[in-house]
mmCIF file of C-alpha atoms in Angstrom:
data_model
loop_
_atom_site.group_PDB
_atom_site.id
_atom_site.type_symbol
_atom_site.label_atom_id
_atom_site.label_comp_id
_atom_site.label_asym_id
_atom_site.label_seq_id
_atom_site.Cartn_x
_atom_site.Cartn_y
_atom_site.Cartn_z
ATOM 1 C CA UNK L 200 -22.833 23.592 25.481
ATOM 2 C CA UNK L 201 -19.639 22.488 23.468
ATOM 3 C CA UNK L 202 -16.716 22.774 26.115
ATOM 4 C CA UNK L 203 -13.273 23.717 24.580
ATOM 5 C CA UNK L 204 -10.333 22.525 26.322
ATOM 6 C CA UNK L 205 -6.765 23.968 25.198
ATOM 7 C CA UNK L 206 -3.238 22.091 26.004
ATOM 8 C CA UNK L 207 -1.058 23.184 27.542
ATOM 9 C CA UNK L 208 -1.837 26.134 29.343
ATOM 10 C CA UNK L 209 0.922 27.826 28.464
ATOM 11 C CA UNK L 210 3.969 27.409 26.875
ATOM 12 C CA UNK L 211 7.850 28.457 26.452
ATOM 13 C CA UNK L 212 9.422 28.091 23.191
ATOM 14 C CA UNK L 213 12.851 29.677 22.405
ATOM 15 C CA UNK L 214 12.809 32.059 19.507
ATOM 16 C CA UNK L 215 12.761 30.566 15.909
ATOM 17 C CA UNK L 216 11.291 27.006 17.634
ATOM 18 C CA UNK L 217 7.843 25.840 16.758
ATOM 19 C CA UNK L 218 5.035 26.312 19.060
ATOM 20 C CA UNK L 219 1.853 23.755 19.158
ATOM 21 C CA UNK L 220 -1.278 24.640 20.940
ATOM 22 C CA UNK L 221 -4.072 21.785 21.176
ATOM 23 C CA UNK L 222 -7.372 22.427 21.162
ATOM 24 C CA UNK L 223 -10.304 19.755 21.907
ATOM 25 C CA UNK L 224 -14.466 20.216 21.584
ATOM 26 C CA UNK L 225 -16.268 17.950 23.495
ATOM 27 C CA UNK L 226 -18.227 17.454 20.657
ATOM 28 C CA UNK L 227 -17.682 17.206 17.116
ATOM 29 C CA UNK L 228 -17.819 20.479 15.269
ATOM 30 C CA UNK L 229 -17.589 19.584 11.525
ATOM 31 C CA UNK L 230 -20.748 20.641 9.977
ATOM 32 C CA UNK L 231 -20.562 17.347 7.317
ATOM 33 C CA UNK L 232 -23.039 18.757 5.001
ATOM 34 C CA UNK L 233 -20.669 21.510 3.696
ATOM 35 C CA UNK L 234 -17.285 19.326 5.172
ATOM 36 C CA UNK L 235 -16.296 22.997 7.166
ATOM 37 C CA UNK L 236 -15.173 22.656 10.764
ATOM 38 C CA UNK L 237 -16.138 25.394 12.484
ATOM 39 C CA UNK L 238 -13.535 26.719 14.550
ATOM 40 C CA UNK L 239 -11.657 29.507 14.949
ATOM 41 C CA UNK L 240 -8.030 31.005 16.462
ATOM 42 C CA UNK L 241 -7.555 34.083 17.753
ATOM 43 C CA UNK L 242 -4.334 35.771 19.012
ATOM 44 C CA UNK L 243 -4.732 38.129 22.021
ATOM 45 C CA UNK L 244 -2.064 40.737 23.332
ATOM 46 C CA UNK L 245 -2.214 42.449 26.392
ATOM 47 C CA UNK L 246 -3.939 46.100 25.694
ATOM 48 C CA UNK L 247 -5.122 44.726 22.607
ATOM 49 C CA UNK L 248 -7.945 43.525 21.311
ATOM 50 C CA UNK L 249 -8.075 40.139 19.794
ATOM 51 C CA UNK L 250 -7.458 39.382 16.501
ATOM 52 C CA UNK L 251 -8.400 36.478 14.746
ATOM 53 C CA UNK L 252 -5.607 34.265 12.850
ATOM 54 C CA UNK L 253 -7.346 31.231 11.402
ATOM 55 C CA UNK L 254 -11.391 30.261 10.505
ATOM 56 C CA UNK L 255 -12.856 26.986 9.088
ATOM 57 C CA UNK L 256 -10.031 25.250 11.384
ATOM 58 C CA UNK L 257 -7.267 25.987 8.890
ATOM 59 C CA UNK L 258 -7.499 29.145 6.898
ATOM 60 C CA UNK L 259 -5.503 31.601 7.412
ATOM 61 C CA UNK L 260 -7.187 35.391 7.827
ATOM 62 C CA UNK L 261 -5.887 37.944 5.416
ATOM 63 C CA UNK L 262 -2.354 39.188 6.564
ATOM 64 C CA UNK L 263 -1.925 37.023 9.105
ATOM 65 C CA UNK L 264 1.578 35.664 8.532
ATOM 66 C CA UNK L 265 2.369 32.160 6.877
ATOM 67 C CA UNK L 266 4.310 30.964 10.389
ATOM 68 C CA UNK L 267 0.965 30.163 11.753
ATOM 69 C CA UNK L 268 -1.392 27.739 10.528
ATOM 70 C CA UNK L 269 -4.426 25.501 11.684
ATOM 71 C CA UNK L 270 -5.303 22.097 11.433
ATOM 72 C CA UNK L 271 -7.614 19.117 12.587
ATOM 73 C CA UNK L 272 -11.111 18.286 12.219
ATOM 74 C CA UNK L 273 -14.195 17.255 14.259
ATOM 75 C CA UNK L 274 -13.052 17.411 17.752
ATOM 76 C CA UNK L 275 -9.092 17.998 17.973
ATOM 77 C CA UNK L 276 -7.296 20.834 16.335
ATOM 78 C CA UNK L 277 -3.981 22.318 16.853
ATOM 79 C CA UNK L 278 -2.602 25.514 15.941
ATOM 80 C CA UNK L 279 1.221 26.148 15.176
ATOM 81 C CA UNK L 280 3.668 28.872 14.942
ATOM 82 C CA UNK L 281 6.386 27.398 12.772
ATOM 83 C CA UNK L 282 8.933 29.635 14.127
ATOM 84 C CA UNK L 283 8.810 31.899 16.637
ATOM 85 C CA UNK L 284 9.189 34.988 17.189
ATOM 86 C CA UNK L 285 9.261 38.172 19.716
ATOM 87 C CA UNK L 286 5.675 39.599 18.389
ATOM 88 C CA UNK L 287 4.052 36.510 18.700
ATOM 89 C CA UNK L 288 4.423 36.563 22.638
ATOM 90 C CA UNK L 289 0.421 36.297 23.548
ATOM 91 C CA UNK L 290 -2.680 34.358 24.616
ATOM 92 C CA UNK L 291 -3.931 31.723 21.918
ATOM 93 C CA UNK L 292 -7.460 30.817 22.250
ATOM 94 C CA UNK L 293 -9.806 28.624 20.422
ATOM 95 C CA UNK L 294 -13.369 29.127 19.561
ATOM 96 C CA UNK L 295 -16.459 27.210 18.155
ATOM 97 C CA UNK L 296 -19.135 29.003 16.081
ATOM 98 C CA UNK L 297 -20.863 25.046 15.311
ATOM 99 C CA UNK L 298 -23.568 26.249 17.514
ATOM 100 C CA UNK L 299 -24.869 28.786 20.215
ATOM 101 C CA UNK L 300 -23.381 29.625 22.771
ATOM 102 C CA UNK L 301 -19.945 30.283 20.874
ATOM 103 C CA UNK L 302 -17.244 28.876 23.254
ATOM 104 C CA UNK L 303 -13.871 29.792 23.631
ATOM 105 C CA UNK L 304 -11.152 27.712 24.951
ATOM 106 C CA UNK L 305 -9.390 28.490 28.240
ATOM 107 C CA UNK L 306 -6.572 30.307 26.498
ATOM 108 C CA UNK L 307 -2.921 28.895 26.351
ATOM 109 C CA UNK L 308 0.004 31.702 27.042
ATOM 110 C CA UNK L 309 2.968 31.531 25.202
ATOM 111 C CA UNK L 310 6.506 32.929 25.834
ATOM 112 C CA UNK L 311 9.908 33.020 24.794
ATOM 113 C CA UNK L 312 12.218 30.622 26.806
ATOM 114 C CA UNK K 77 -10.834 50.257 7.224
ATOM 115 C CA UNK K 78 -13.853 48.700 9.327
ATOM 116 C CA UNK K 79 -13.435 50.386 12.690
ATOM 117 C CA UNK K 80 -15.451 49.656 16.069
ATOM 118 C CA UNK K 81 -14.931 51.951 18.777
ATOM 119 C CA UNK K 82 -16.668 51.347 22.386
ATOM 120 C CA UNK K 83 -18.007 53.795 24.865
ATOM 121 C CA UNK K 84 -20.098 54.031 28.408
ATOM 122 C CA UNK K 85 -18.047 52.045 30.775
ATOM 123 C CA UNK K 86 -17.186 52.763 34.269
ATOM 124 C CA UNK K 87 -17.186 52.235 37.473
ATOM 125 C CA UNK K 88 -21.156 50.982 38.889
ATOM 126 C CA UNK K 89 -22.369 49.526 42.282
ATOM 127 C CA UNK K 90 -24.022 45.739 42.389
ATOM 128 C CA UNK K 91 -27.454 46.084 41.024
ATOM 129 C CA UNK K 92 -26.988 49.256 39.042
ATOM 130 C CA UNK K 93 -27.340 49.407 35.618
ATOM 131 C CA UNK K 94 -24.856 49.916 32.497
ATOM 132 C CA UNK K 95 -25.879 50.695 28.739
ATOM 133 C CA UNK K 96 -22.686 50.499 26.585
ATOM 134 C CA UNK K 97 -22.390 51.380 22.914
ATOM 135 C CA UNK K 98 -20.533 50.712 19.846
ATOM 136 C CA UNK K 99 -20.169 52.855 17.125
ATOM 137 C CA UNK K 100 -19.652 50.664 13.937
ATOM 138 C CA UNK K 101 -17.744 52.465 10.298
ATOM 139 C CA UNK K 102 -15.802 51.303 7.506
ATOM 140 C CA UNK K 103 -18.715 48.229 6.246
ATOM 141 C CA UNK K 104 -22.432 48.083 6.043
ATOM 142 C CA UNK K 105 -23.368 47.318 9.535
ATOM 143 C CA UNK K 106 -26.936 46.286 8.695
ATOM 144 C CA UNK K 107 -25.738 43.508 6.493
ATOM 145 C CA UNK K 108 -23.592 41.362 9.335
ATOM 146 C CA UNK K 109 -24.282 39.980 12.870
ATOM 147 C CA UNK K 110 -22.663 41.713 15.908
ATOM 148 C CA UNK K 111 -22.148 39.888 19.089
ATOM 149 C CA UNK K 112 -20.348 41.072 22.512
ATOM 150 C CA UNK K 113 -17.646 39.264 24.216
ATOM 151 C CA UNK K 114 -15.894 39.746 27.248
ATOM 152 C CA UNK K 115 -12.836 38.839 29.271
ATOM 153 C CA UNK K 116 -12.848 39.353 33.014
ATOM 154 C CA UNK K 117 -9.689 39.726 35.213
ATOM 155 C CA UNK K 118 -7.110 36.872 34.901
ATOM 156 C CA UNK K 119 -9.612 34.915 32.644
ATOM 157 C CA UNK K 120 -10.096 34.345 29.158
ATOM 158 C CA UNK K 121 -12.493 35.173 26.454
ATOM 159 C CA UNK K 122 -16.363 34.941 27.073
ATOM 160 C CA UNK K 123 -19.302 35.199 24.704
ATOM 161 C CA UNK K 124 -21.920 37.373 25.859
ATOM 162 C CA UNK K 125 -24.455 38.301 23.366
ATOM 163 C CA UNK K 126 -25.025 38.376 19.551
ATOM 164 C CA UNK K 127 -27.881 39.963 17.460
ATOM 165 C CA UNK K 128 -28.654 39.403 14.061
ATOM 166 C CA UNK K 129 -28.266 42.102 11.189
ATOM 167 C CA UNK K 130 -32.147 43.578 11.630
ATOM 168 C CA UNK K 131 -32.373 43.249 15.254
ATOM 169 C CA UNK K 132 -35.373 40.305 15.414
ATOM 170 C CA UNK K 133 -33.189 37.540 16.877
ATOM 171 C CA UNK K 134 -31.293 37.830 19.451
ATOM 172 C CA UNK K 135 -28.889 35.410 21.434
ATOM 173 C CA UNK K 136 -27.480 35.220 25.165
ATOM 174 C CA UNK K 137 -25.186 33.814 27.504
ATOM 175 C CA UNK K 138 -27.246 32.067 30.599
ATOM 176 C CA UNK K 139 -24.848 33.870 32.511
ATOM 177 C CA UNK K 140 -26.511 37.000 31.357
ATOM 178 C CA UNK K 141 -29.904 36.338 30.134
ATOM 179 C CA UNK K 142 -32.753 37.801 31.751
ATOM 180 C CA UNK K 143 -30.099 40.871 33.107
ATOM 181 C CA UNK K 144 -28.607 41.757 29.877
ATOM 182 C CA UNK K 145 -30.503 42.688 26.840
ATOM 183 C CA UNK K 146 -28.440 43.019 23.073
ATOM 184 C CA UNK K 147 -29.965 45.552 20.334
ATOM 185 C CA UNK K 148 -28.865 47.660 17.487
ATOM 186 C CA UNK K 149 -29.797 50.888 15.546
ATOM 187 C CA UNK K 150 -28.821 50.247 11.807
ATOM 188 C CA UNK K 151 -29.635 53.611 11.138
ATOM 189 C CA UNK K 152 -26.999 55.269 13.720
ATOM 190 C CA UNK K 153 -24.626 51.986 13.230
ATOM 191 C CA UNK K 154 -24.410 51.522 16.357
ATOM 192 C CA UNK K 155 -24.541 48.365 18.357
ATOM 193 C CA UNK K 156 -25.330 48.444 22.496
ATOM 194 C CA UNK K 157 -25.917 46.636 25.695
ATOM 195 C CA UNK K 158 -28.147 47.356 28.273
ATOM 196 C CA UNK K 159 -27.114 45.674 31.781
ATOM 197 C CA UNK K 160 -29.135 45.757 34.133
ATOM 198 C CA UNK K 161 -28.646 44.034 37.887
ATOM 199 C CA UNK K 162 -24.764 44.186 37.738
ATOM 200 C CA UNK K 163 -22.791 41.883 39.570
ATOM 201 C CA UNK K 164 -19.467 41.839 40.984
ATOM 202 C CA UNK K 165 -18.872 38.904 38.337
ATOM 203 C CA UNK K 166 -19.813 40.671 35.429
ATOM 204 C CA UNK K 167 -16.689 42.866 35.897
ATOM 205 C CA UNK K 168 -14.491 42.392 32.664
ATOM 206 C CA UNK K 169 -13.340 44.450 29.483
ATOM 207 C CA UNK K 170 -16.452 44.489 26.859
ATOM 208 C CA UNK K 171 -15.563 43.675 23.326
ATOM 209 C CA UNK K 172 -18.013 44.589 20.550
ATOM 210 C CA UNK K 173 -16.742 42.398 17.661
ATOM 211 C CA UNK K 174 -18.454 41.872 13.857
ATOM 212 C CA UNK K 175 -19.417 38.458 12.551
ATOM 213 C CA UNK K 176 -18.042 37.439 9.667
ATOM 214 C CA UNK K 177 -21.758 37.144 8.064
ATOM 215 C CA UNK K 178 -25.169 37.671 8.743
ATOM 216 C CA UNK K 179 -25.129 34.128 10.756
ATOM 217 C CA UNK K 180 -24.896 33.494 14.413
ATOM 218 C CA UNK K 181 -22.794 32.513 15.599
ATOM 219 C CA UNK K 182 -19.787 32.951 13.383
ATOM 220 C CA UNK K 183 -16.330 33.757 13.709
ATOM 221 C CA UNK K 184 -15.653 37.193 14.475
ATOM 222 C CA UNK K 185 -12.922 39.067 11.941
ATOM 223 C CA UNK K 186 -13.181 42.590 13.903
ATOM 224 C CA UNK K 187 -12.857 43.731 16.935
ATOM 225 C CA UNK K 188 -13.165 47.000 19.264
ATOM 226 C CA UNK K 189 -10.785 48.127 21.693
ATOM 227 C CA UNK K 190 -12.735 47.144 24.662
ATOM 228 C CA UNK K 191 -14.564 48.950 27.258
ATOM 229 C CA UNK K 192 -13.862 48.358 31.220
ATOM 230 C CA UNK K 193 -17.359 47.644 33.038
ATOM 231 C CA UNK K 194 -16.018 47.681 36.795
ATOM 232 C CA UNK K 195 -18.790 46.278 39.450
ATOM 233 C CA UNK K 196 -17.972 47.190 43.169
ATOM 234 C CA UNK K 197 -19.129 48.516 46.592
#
C-alpha cells in the first residue's frame, strides 16, 4: 500500500497569512505515461462532508476559490492557502488514487492564531 | 445538482450486521464508480470499498474484506453496503462518495452527508 504522510499535523496561521500543508507518498504516484500525478486534496469541516479542492496534484475543482492551490509531483506535494481566512478553518487531507487501496493522509488541522 | 443522501445507520452489537444505502440523483449513476469511505472517532479519512459502474468488479479494504461486501442497483440508483460481523473498530461516519469516472480508484468530486454506524455492547 502507498502510505501518505502529511506535515505538520496541524497548524496556526493568523488570518490573511499563508498556510502550507506537505504531503509525502511513499512511493511515486506520477503515472509517466500520461505525465498526471494522481493525487488529490480535500477540505473537511466538522458536520460536513468533505469536499474536494484540488485533483491531478494541482487543479483546482470548479468553485473552489483561487487562495488555494496544489503543487508537486511524484512523491512530495504541498497544498497552500495563500491567505487565510475564517471559512477555511478545517482538516486538510491528501489522497492517492495511483492505485488500490486509495490512501488518505493522516489529516493536518488548521486554525487561526 | 448531483445529490447523495445516506440511510440505515445506527446503533448494532459486535457481530451483528448493518446494510446501509445510498440513494444517488442529479447524474447518471450507472456511468461512474462509487466507493465508500469512512472516518472513525478522532481519526481521519478511510477508504472502504469501491465498485465499478455495472457492479462486476469490486474493491476492498483488508480491513473489511471478507466482512463487508460493496454492490449497486443501477436501476434504483442506489449504492449499499452490507456489513456483516461488526466490530467495535468499524465504528465511524460512512461516506458514500462518486468517482470522478468509471475508474477505480479515482478522486472522488461528491460526497454524502454521512451516516453514523455505532458498534457497542
Amino acid at each position: 500500500d502507498i502510505v501518505m504522510t502529511q506535515s505538520p499535523d496541524s497548524l496556526a496561521v493568523s488570518l490573511g497569512e499563508r498556510a502550507t500543508i506537505n504531503c509525502k507518498s511513499s512511493r511515486s504516484v506520477l503515472y509517466s505515461s500520461y505525465n498526471k500525478n494522481y493525487l488529490a486534496w480535500y477540505q473537511h469541516k466538522p458536520g460536513q462532508p468533505p469536499k474536494l479542492l484540488i485533483y491531478w496534484a494541482s487543479t483546482r475543482e470548479s468553485g473552489v476559490p483561487d487562495r488555494f492551490s496544489g503543487s508537486g509531483s511524484g512523491t512530495d506535494f504541498t497544498l497552500t492557502i495563500s491567505s487565510l481566512q475564517a471559512e477555511d478553518v478545517a482538516v486538510y487531507y491528501c489522497q492517492q488514487y495511483f492505485n488500490t487501496p486509495q490512501t488518505f493522509g493522516q489529516g493536518t488541522k488548521v486554525e487561526i492564531k | 445538482e448531483v445529490q447523495l443522501l445516506e440511510s440505515g445507520g445506527g446503533l448494532v452489537q459486535p457481530g451483528e450486521s448493518l446494510r446501509l444505502s445510498c440513494a444517488a440523483s442529479g447524474f447518471t449513476f450507472n456511468t461512474y464508480a462509487m466507493s465508500w469511505v469512512r472516518q472513525t472517532p478522532g481519526e481521519g479519512l478511510e477508504w472502504v470499498s469501491s465498485i465499478s459502474t455495472g457492479g462486476a468488479s469490486t474493491y476492498y479494504a483488508d480491513s473489511v474484506k471478507g466482512r463487508f461486501t460493496i454492490s449497486r442497483d443501477n436501476s434504483k440508483n442506489t449504492l449499499y453496503l452490507q456489513m456483516n460481523s461488526l466490530r467495535a473498530e468499524d465504528t465511524a461516519v460512512y461516506y458514500c462518495a462518486k468517482d470522478q469516472t468509471w475508474e477505480v480508484p479515482h478522486y472522488l468530486n461528491y460526497w454524502g452527508q454521512g451516516t453514523l454506524v455505532t458498534v457497542s455492547s
